Amino acid sequence: MALRFFNTYSRELEDFQPRDPTGRKIGIYTCGPTVYSRAHIGNFRAYIFEDLLQRHLELRGYKVHRVMNITDVDDKTIHGSREANIPLSKFTAPFKQAFFEDIETLRIKRADEFPAATEQRHIDKMIAMIATLISRGLAYQAEDKSVYFRINKFPGYGKLAHFDLTQLQSTGRVKHDEYDKEHIGDFALWKAWDEEDGNVGWESPWGRGRPGWHIECSAMATALLDQPIDIHCGGVDNIFPHHEAEIAQSEGVTGKQFVRYWLHCAHLLVDGQKMSKSLGNFYTLPDFLEKGYTGRDIRYALMRVHYRAPLNFTWDGMEEARQALARIDEWLVRLRETAAKKIDKEKIDMQPGSQFEDAFDDDLNISAALGFLFETIRETNRAMDRHELDAASAKAWLNWWERVNSVLMIEGEPVALPSEIAKLAEARAQARLAKDFRKSDELRDELGARGWEARDTKDGQKVTRRVGSG
């Protein structure tokens, strides 16, 4: 199956054709965190979707160059540094560090580059881009000394979000502020310094000031990736005005298409409501770790719904994620044990197919991919219960799992039952197959006396250490 993605710009599923004529190199730009606070699980839902995208592309043989920006200067970071009465860089540093710790916990692959908006090379690029936009009549300096993009002069403005300028003005989707602008939708490229900015500011041809949020991403993306960029990702809340502004600025400067494919992740809800501190449903990774959940528990819970569908987070869902991962762990233990055995009974042909990869080719259809994974677990467990899965087939499925896990990244630490417990569990499985239920119950009780729980499931039996048994 050909790779295809839903392009927000066209609102259609499109076959993926990289810019590179060899078809092997892909540039991806992803909107990273604004480091005024610790990133929350809504942010990480998007970052995990982007991680799945990169890992699947790499599984399919592409070489990915991914850039994720760090927004370390904007209204929120400046306000935070003033409230804390510390320099901007000192205020943002712990939030940057926390972000990198969190992506490590969630097994998110690091981008090739994490440019920060305050790096002088990027400030210089922003100033140069703004100067070009002014020279072309696409930007102007207003009476308040700030520089704005003139959206009426860019014909494509609004095509990503699918609205026109009259709709923008009549619906009030952009709030009028205190600046003297030509059009209600004109956005700031360079904000003139005022006393609220304190020590934050850079010299420019238009006076001391700081960049607007939108120009930061345009400068970093075009500096580090060739145009057109193959894929640009972010949350749906970034479509307008941020990504719309990125297109206008970047194409206004270069005259080239900015991005070929726009992929956007839907919102995360908590118990059906928007996440907010006022509702008491605002969660960061430490909130989960304190409750005993692991990074892979959180990763699975945030990845299991298709990226374009809203994800409703619940604590029951976290328990379901933990149970799903336990089922995978137990399956892998059985496969590895089977791979090491010689099975003499008549075998059945159970070889891996391409359904998992095909599902991901179809706009990262995680639901279909996980459905196939658990159907595989069910069928192979039944074959192992009947001693019909030979070592060669078990090894084939383990090799298949390595490919699957290179995308999902959810395997736990290797686990195995102690040898004496494994022998009891195997004997009980044999008793169940022989319908010797008395013997089966005796062995179940023996396992229980040793601190292990044997539970019958539709796929066989599940043997786990009892909580609190040491």
Short mmCIF file of C-alpha atoms in Angstrom, two decimals:
data_model
loop_
_atom_site.label_atom_id
_atom_site.label_comp_id
_atom_site.label_asym_id
_atom_site.label_seq_id
_atom_site.Cartn_x
_atom_site.Cartn_y
_atom_site.Cartn_z
CA MET A 1 0.00 0.00 0.00
CA ALA A 2 1.26 3.51 -0.83
CA LEU A 3 1.82 5.90 2.05
CA ARG A 4 -0.93 8.46 2.30
CA PHE A 5 -1.75 11.25 4.73
CA PHE A 6 -4.65 13.62 5.32
CA ASN A 7 -3.38 17.02 4.21
CA THR A 8 -5.05 19.82 6.16
CA TYR A 9 -4.38 22.21 3.27
CA SER A 10 -6.39 20.20 0.73
CA ARG A 11 -8.64 18.47 3.28
CA GLU A 12 -8.01 15.23 1.39
CA LEU A 13 -6.11 11.98 1.81
CA GLU A 14 -3.13 12.26 -0.51
CA ASP A 15 -0.44 9.82 -1.62
CA PHE A 16 2.84 10.90 -0.08
CA GLN A 17 5.45 12.12 -2.55
CA PRO A 18 8.64 13.48 -0.91
CA ARG A 19 10.35 16.56 -2.33
CA ASP A 20 13.63 14.64 -2.68
CA PRO A 21 13.71 13.18 -6.22
CA THR A 22 15.36 10.02 -4.88
CA GLY A 23 12.33 9.60 -2.63
CA ARG A 24 14.35 8.72 0.46
CA LYS A 25 15.00 11.99 2.36
CA ILE A 26 12.21 13.70 4.26
CA GLY A 27 12.20 17.01 6.13
CA ILE A 28 9.73 17.41 9.00
CA TYR A 29 9.09 20.52 11.12
CA THR A 30 7.15 20.11 14.35
CA CYS A 31 5.99 22.89 16.65
CA GLY A 32 7.64 22.34 20.03
CA PRO A 33 6.93 23.64 23.52
CA THR A 34 6.65 27.20 24.76
CA VAL A 35 8.78 26.96 27.88
CA TYR A 36 6.86 29.09 30.38
CA SER A 37 5.61 26.01 32.28
CA ARG A 38 5.91 22.23 32.18
CA ALA A 39 4.37 20.59 29.11
CA HIS A 40 1.06 18.80 29.79
CA ILE A 41 -0.42 15.57 28.42
CA GLY A 42 -2.27 17.44 25.68
CA ASN A 43 1.08 18.63 24.34
CA PHE A 44 2.50 15.13 24.57
CA ARG A 45 -0.40 13.63 22.67
CA ALA A 46 0.79 15.68 19.67
CA TYR A 47 4.48 14.92 20.26
CA ILE A 48 3.77 11.17 20.43
CA PHE A 49 1.78 11.31 17.18
CA GLU A 50 4.77 13.04 15.56
CA ASP A 51 7.07 10.38 17.00
CA LEU A 52 4.93 7.61 15.50
CA LEU A 53 5.03 9.41 12.16
CA GLN A 54 8.82 9.63 12.15
CA ARG A 55 9.35 6.06 13.33
CA HIS A 56 6.99 4.64 10.71
CA LEU A 57 8.64 6.62 7.92
CA GLU A 58 11.99 5.27 9.07
CA LEU A 59 10.58 1.74 9.19
CA ARG A 60 9.57 2.22 5.56
CA GLY A 61 13.15 3.12 4.68
CA TYR A 62 13.06 6.93 4.65
CA LYS A 63 15.80 9.10 6.15
CA VAL A 64 14.05 11.72 8.28
CA HIS A 65 15.50 15.10 9.23
CA ARG A 66 13.21 16.51 11.91
CA VAL A 67 13.35 19.95 13.49
CA MET A 68 11.37 20.86 16.61
CA ASN A 69 11.51 24.47 17.80
CA ILE A 70 11.69 25.72 21.37
CA THR A 71 9.73 28.94 21.92
CA ASP A 72 11.62 30.69 24.71
CA VAL A 73 10.57 34.28 24.09
CA ASP A 74 6.95 35.39 23.91
CA ASP A 75 4.43 37.18 26.12
CA LYS A 76 4.10 34.22 28.51
CA THR A 77 7.80 33.59 29.04
CA ILE A 78 8.49 37.31 29.53
CA HIS A 79 5.62 37.61 32.00
CA GLY A 80 6.88 34.56 33.91
CA SER A 81 10.42 35.88 34.16
CA ARG A 82 9.17 39.25 35.43
CA GLU A 83 6.93 37.57 38.02
CA ALA A 84 9.87 35.45 39.19
CA ASN A 85 12.19 38.49 39.02
CA ILE A 86 14.88 36.51 37.17
CA PRO A 87 16.40 36.79 33.67
CA LEU A 88 14.44 35.22 30.82
CA SER A 89 17.06 32.53 30.14
CA LYS A 90 17.16 31.52 33.80
CA PHE A 91 13.36 31.35 33.92
CA THR A 92 13.01 29.12 30.84
CA ALA A 93 15.98 26.81 31.58
CA PRO A 94 14.23 24.43 34.05
CA PHE A 95 11.22 24.07 31.74
CA LYS A 96 13.52 23.18 28.83
CA GLN A 97 15.23 20.59 31.01
CA ALA A 98 11.87 19.16 32.16
CA PHE A 99 10.75 18.85 28.53
CA PHE A 100 13.79 16.77 27.58
CA GLU A 101 13.33 14.60 30.66
CA ASP A 102 9.68 14.04 29.77
CA ILE A 103 10.31 13.03 26.16
CA GLU A 104 12.92 10.57 27.42
CA THR A 105 10.34 9.10 29.82
CA LEU A 106 7.82 8.78 26.98
CA ARG A 107 10.37 7.19 24.61
CA ILE A 108 9.95 10.01 22.12
CA LYS A 109 12.83 10.13 19.70
CA ARG A 110 14.80 13.34 19.87
CA ALA A 111 14.59 15.64 16.89
CA ASP A 112 17.77 16.21 14.94
CA GLU A 113 17.67 19.86 15.95
CA PHE A 114 15.94 21.85 18.70
CA PRO A 115 16.44 25.49 17.68
CA ALA A 116 15.56 28.11 20.30
CA ALA A 117 13.96 31.38 19.26
CA THR A 118 16.43 33.44 21.31
CA GLU A 119 19.52 32.14 19.47
CA GLN A 120 21.15 35.13 17.81
CA ARG A 121 21.45 33.38 14.44
CA HIS A 122 17.69 32.94 14.35
CA ILE A 123 17.00 36.50 15.57
CA ASP A 124 19.19 37.70 12.68
CA LYS A 125 17.22 35.53 10.25
CA MET A 126 13.91 36.91 11.56
CA ILE A 127 15.10 40.49 11.09
CA ALA A 128 16.26 39.72 7.56
CA MET A 129 12.92 38.10 6.67
CA ILE A 130 10.97 41.06 8.04
CA ALA A 131 13.12 43.48 6.03
CA THR A 132 12.38 41.48 2.86
CA LEU A 133 8.64 41.49 3.58
CA ILE A 134 8.69 45.28 4.08
CA SER A 135 10.61 45.78 0.82
CA ARG A 136 7.95 43.78 -1.02
CA GLY A 137 5.04 45.70 0.47
CA LEU A 138 3.91 42.71 2.53
CA ALA A 139 4.71 44.34 5.87
CA TYR A 140 4.73 47.83 7.38
CA GLN A 141 5.73 49.63 10.54
CA ALA A 142 2.76 51.14 12.34
CA GLU A 143 2.61 54.24 14.50
CA ASP A 144 3.28 52.17 17.61
CA LYS A 145 6.68 51.24 16.03
CA SER A 146 5.75 47.56 15.73
CA VAL A 147 5.94 45.83 12.34
CA TYR A 148 2.91 43.97 10.96
CA PHE A 149 2.24 41.59 8.09
CA ARG A 150 -0.24 43.01 5.56
CA ILE A 151 -2.58 40.03 5.03
CA ASN A 152 -4.56 41.79 2.26
CA LYS A 153 -1.44 41.61 0.09
CA PHE A 154 -1.04 37.83 0.36
CA PRO A 155 -3.71 36.14 -1.82
CA GLY A 156 -3.30 32.72 -0.22
CA TYR A 157 -4.02 33.87 3.33
CA GLY A 158 -6.78 31.75 4.87
CA LYS A 159 -6.44 28.70 2.61
CA LEU A 160 -5.03 26.42 5.31
CA ALA A 161 -7.83 27.26 7.74
CA HIS A 162 -10.35 27.44 4.84
CA PHE A 163 -11.86 30.87 5.35
CA ASP A 164 -11.67 34.20 3.56
CA LEU A 165 -10.75 37.61 4.94
CA THR A 166 -14.34 38.87 5.07
CA GLN A 167 -15.23 35.87 7.20
CA LEU A 168 -12.25 36.63 9.42
CA GLN A 169 -13.38 40.20 9.95
CA SER A 170 -17.05 39.45 10.48
CA THR A 171 -16.60 36.58 12.90
CA GLY A 172 -14.01 38.31 15.03
CA ARG A 173 -11.74 35.29 15.08
CA VAL A 174 -8.82 37.69 15.57
CA LYS A 175 -9.30 40.09 18.45
CA HIS A 176 -8.53 43.74 17.87
CA ASP A 177 -5.82 44.91 20.24
CA GLU A 178 -4.22 48.20 21.19
CA TYR A 179 -2.01 48.39 18.11
CA ASP A 180 -2.79 50.74 15.22
CA LYS A 181 -3.08 48.27 12.37
CA GLU A 182 -4.37 48.57 8.82
CA HIS A 183 -6.51 45.44 9.12
CA ILE A 184 -7.93 43.63 12.10
CA GLY A 185 -6.14 40.44 11.00
CA ASP A 186 -2.67 41.92 10.45
CA PHE A 187 -0.30 40.17 12.82
CA ALA A 188 2.89 41.33 14.49
CA LEU A 189 6.24 40.41 12.97
CA TRP A 190 8.28 42.62 15.29
CA LYS A 191 6.93 43.97 18.59
CA ALA A 192 8.29 47.32 19.68
CA TRP A 193 9.89 47.28 23.12
CA ASP A 194 7.86 48.54 26.06
CA GLU A 195 8.53 48.59 29.79
CA GLU A 196 6.69 45.29 30.28
CA ASP A 197 9.49 43.61 28.32
CA GLY A 198 12.10 44.62 30.89
CA ASN A 199 15.56 43.52 29.77
CA VAL A 200 14.25 41.40 26.90
CA GLY A 201 14.88 42.92 23.49
CA TRP A 202 17.09 43.09 20.41
CA GLU A 203 18.16 45.98 18.20
CA SER A 204 16.63 46.13 14.73
CA PRO A 205 16.17 48.63 11.87
CA TRP A 206 12.77 49.45 13.41
CA GLY A 207 14.08 50.06 16.92
CA ARG A 208 14.54 47.83 19.94
CA GLY A 209 11.99 45.07 20.24
CA ARG A 210 11.38 41.35 19.93
CA PRO A 211 10.02 38.97 17.31
CA GLY A 212 6.41 37.91 17.03
CA TRP A 213 5.67 34.23 17.69
CA HIS A 214 4.85 33.39 14.07
CA ILE A 215 8.05 34.74 12.49
CA GLU A 216 10.13 32.68 14.92
CA CYS A 217 8.95 29.40 13.39
CA SER A 218 9.23 30.66 9.81
CA ALA A 219 12.84 31.70 10.37
CA MET A 220 13.90 28.49 12.08
CA ALA A 221 12.08 26.21 9.65
CA THR A 222 13.43 27.85 6.50
CA ALA A 223 16.94 28.11 7.95
CA LEU A 224 17.21 24.43 8.85
CA LEU A 225 15.06 22.66 6.23
CA ASP A 226 14.91 22.99 2.46
CA GLN A 227 11.71 24.30 0.89
CA PRO A 228 9.21 23.03 0.33
CA ILE A 229 9.33 21.23 3.67
CA ASP A 230 7.86 17.76 3.23
CA ILE A 231 5.71 17.65 6.37
CA HIS A 232 4.75 20.22 8.99
CA CYS A 233 2.96 18.96 12.12
CA GLY A 234 1.20 20.45 15.11
CA GLY A 235 -2.05 20.53 17.03
CA VAL A 236 -5.29 21.69 15.42
CA ASP A 237 -5.13 24.79 17.60
CA ASN A 238 -2.03 25.84 15.62
CA ILE A 239 -3.81 25.89 12.25
CA PHE A 240 -5.01 29.44 12.77
CA PRO A 241 -3.44 31.86 13.19
CA HIS A 242 0.02 30.34 13.71
CA HIS A 243 0.44 28.02 10.73
CA GLU A 244 -1.55 30.33 8.47
CA ALA A 245 0.89 33.10 9.38
CA GLU A 246 3.90 30.82 8.81
CA ILE A 247 2.78 30.16 5.24
CA ALA A 248 2.25 33.85 4.48
CA GLN A 249 5.60 34.95 5.93
CA SER A 250 7.70 32.14 4.47
CA GLU A 251 6.22 32.19 0.97
CA GLY A 252 6.20 36.00 1.02
CA VAL A 253 9.99 35.92 1.49
CA THR A 254 11.03 32.98 -0.69
CA GLY A 255 8.35 32.89 -3.35
CA LYS A 256 8.34 29.10 -2.95
CA GLN A 257 5.79 26.69 -1.53
CA PHE A 258 6.48 26.47 2.21
CA VAL A 259 5.10 23.00 3.05
CA ARG A 260 3.83 20.08 0.98
CA TYR A 261 1.80 18.21 3.62
CA TRP A 262 0.21 19.65 6.76
CA LEU A 263 -0.69 17.10 9.47
CA HIS A 264 -2.61 18.18 12.57
CA CYS A 265 -3.46 16.33 15.77
CA ALA A 266 -6.90 16.68 17.39
CA HIS A 267 -7.49 17.93 20.92
CA LEU A 268 -7.15 15.90 24.08
CA LEU A 269 -10.07 16.07 26.52
CA VAL A 270 -10.13 14.97 30.15
CA ASP A 271 -13.34 13.20 31.18
CA GLY A 272 -15.04 14.87 28.23
CA GLN A 273 -13.93 18.39 29.18
CA LYS A 274 -11.22 20.74 28.01
CA MET A 275 -8.17 20.46 30.23
CA SER A 276 -7.66 23.46 32.51
CA LYS A 277 -6.13 24.23 35.87
CA SER A 278 -9.39 25.81 37.07
CA LEU A 279 -11.22 22.47 36.55
CA GLY A 280 -8.52 20.53 38.38
CA ASN A 281 -7.94 18.26 35.38
CA PHE A 282 -4.61 19.66 34.19
CA TYR A 283 -1.99 16.90 34.21
CA THR A 284 1.75 16.75 33.63
CA LEU A 285 3.95 13.66 33.62
CA PRO A 286 4.92 13.88 37.32
CA ASP A 287 1.20 13.55 38.19
CA PHE A 288 1.20 10.11 36.54
CA LEU A 289 4.55 8.97 37.87
CA GLU A 290 3.48 9.78 41.41
CA LYS A 291 0.52 7.43 40.93
CA GLY A 292 2.85 4.60 39.91
CA TYR A 293 2.34 4.74 36.14
CA THR A 294 5.31 4.38 33.83
CA GLY A 295 6.28 6.32 30.74
CA ARG A 296 5.18 3.48 28.50
CA ASP A 297 1.77 3.33 30.25
CA ILE A 298 1.30 7.01 29.43
CA ARG A 299 2.66 6.62 25.91
CA TYR A 300 0.23 3.81 25.12
CA ALA A 301 -2.74 5.69 26.57
CA LEU A 302 -1.95 8.76 24.46
CA MET A 303 -1.24 6.92 21.20
CA ARG A 304 -4.06 4.40 20.95
CA VAL A 305 -6.62 6.72 19.29
CA HIS A 306 -6.09 7.98 15.73
CA TYR A 307 -4.33 11.32 15.75
CA ARG A 308 -7.15 13.13 13.90
CA ALA A 309 -9.81 11.95 16.37
CA PRO A 310 -10.26 13.68 19.75
CA LEU A 311 -8.83 11.62 22.61
CA ASN A 312 -10.83 11.54 25.82
CA PHE A 313 -8.44 10.85 28.68
CA THR A 314 -9.75 9.04 31.78
CA TRP A 315 -8.03 7.25 34.67
CA ASP A 316 -9.95 4.11 33.67
CA GLY A 317 -8.24 4.46 30.30
CA MET A 318 -4.88 4.47 32.05
CA GLU A 319 -5.74 1.15 33.69
CA GLU A 320 -6.83 -0.24 30.33
CA ALA A 321 -3.48 0.83 28.89
CA ARG A 322 -1.64 -0.92 31.70
CA GLN A 323 -3.65 -4.12 31.16
CA ALA A 324 -3.02 -4.03 27.40
CA LEU A 325 0.72 -3.72 27.97
CA ALA A 326 0.67 -6.58 30.48
CA ARG A 327 -1.04 -8.73 27.87
CA ILE A 328 1.70 -7.90 25.35
CA ASP A 329 4.42 -8.65 27.92
CA GLU A 330 2.97 -12.06 28.74
CA TRP A 331 2.61 -12.90 25.04
CA LEU A 332 6.27 -12.08 24.45
CA VAL A 333 7.31 -14.32 27.36
CA ARG A 334 5.37 -17.21 25.84
CA LEU A 335 6.73 -16.58 22.35
CA ARG A 336 10.30 -16.57 23.62
CA GLU A 337 9.73 -19.77 25.55
CA THR A 338 8.18 -21.39 22.47
CA ALA A 339 11.03 -20.21 20.26
CA ALA A 340 13.41 -22.14 22.50
CA LYS A 341 11.41 -25.39 22.40
CA LYS A 342 11.14 -28.28 19.97
CA ILE A 343 7.48 -28.93 19.20
CA ASP A 344 6.73 -32.42 17.86
CA LYS A 345 3.00 -32.09 17.26
CA GLU A 346 1.54 -31.22 13.88
CA LYS A 347 2.16 -27.56 13.18
CA ILE A 348 -0.08 -24.86 11.80
CA ASP A 349 1.16 -22.23 9.39
CA MET A 350 1.09 -18.87 11.23
CA GLN A 351 3.47 -16.44 9.54
CA PRO A 352 3.43 -12.66 9.96
CA GLY A 353 1.83 -10.54 7.27
CA SER A 354 2.02 -6.82 6.46
CA GLN A 355 -1.30 -5.74 7.98
CA PHE A 356 0.30 -3.69 10.75
CA GLU A 357 2.52 -1.68 8.41
CA ASP A 358 -0.31 -1.32 5.89
CA ALA A 359 -2.53 0.20 8.58
CA PHE A 360 0.14 2.78 9.40
CA ASP A 361 0.59 3.53 5.70
CA ASP A 362 -3.06 4.58 5.71
CA ASP A 363 -2.71 7.93 7.50
CA LEU A 364 -1.17 6.32 10.62
CA ASN A 365 -4.27 4.24 11.37
CA ILE A 366 -3.24 3.21 14.88
CA SER A 367 -6.65 1.72 15.67
CA ALA A 368 -6.43 -0.79 12.83
CA ALA A 369 -2.78 -1.50 13.62
CA LEU A 370 -3.47 -2.25 17.29
CA GLY A 371 -6.52 -4.29 16.33
CA PHE A 372 -4.32 -6.51 14.19
CA LEU A 373 -1.71 -6.75 16.96
CA PHE A 374 -4.20 -8.03 19.52
CA GLU A 375 -5.83 -10.38 17.03
CA THR A 376 -2.34 -11.80 16.44
CA ILE A 377 -1.82 -12.21 20.18
CA ARG A 378 -5.14 -14.02 20.52
CA GLU A 379 -4.50 -16.45 17.67
CA THR A 380 -0.87 -17.23 18.52
CA ASN A 381 -1.77 -17.73 22.20
CA ARG A 382 -4.39 -20.29 21.18
CA ALA A 383 -1.85 -22.07 19.01
CA MET A 384 0.65 -22.13 21.87
CA ASP A 385 -2.04 -23.51 24.22
CA ARG A 386 -2.44 -26.39 21.77
CA HIS A 387 1.34 -26.73 21.32
CA GLU A 388 0.87 -26.15 17.60
CA LEU A 389 3.18 -23.16 17.17
CA ASP A 390 6.68 -24.33 16.34
CA ALA A 391 9.94 -22.59 17.24
CA ALA A 392 10.48 -21.25 13.72
CA SER A 393 7.05 -19.60 13.68
CA ALA A 394 7.59 -18.16 17.16
CA LYS A 395 10.89 -16.67 16.03
CA ALA A 396 9.21 -15.20 12.95
CA TRP A 397 6.63 -13.49 15.12
CA LEU A 398 9.35 -12.19 17.46
CA ASN A 399 11.17 -10.72 14.45
CA TRP A 400 7.88 -9.16 13.33
CA TRP A 401 7.41 -7.71 16.82
CA GLU A 402 10.80 -6.00 16.64
CA ARG A 403 9.57 -4.09 13.59
CA VAL A 404 6.26 -3.27 15.26
CA ASN A 405 7.93 -2.10 18.45
CA SER A 406 10.38 0.08 16.52
CA VAL A 407 7.30 2.23 15.82
CA LEU A 408 5.19 1.75 18.96
CA MET A 409 8.08 1.70 21.48
CA ILE A 410 5.97 0.05 24.19
CA GLU A 411 7.85 -3.13 25.11
CA GLY A 412 8.67 -3.45 28.80
CA GLU A 413 11.78 -4.86 30.37
CA PRO A 414 12.20 -8.55 29.51
CA VAL A 415 10.39 -10.68 32.08
CA ALA A 416 10.18 -14.41 32.69
CA LEU A 417 8.54 -16.63 35.25
CA PRO A 418 10.92 -18.36 37.66
CA SER A 419 11.65 -21.89 36.38
CA GLU A 420 9.68 -23.70 39.09
CA ILE A 421 6.68 -21.39 38.56
CA ALA A 422 6.91 -21.85 34.78
CA LYS A 423 6.82 -25.64 35.25
CA LEU A 424 3.70 -25.41 37.45
CA ALA A 425 2.05 -23.06 34.93
CA GLU A 426 2.88 -25.45 32.07
CA ALA A 427 1.51 -28.42 34.03
CA ARG A 428 -1.70 -26.54 34.72
CA ALA A 429 -2.04 -25.67 31.01
CA GLN A 430 -1.67 -29.38 30.19
CA ALA A 431 -4.32 -30.29 32.80
CA ARG A 432 -6.73 -27.79 31.31
CA LEU A 433 -6.20 -29.19 27.82
CA ALA A 434 -6.85 -32.71 29.16
CA LYS A 435 -9.98 -31.40 30.95
CA ASP A 436 -8.53 -32.65 34.27
CA PHE A 437 -10.13 -29.83 36.22
CA ARG A 438 -9.31 -31.26 39.64
CA LYS A 439 -5.61 -31.31 38.77
CA SER A 440 -5.91 -27.86 37.23
CA ASP A 441 -7.42 -26.47 40.45
CA GLU A 442 -4.73 -28.13 42.57
CA LEU A 443 -1.99 -26.56 40.49
CA ARG A 444 -3.72 -23.19 40.59
CA ASP A 445 -3.78 -23.41 44.40
CA GLU A 446 -0.12 -24.44 44.45
CA LEU A 447 0.78 -21.38 42.41
CA GLY A 448 -1.28 -19.23 44.78
CA ALA A 449 0.55 -20.65 47.81
CA ARG A 450 3.82 -19.52 46.20
CA GLY A 451 2.54 -15.98 45.70
CA TRP A 452 1.41 -16.28 42.09
CA GLU A 453 -2.05 -15.88 40.59
CA ALA A 454 -3.22 -18.17 37.77
CA ARG A 455 -6.21 -16.76 35.93
CA ASP A 456 -8.05 -18.35 33.00
CA THR A 457 -8.54 -16.03 30.02
CA LYS A 458 -10.03 -16.51 26.58
CA ASP A 459 -6.47 -16.71 25.22
CA GLY A 460 -5.14 -19.24 27.69
CA GLN A 461 -4.01 -18.57 31.21
CA LYS A 462 -2.39 -15.56 32.81
CA VAL A 463 0.15 -16.12 35.58
CA THR A 464 1.28 -13.03 37.49
CA ARG A 465 2.80 -12.30 40.88
CA ARG A 466 0.20 -11.27 43.41
CA VAL A 467 0.38 -7.70 44.62
CA GLY A 468 2.12 -7.54 47.98
CA SER A 469 3.51 -11.08 47.74
CA GLY A 470 7.15 -9.87 47.70
#
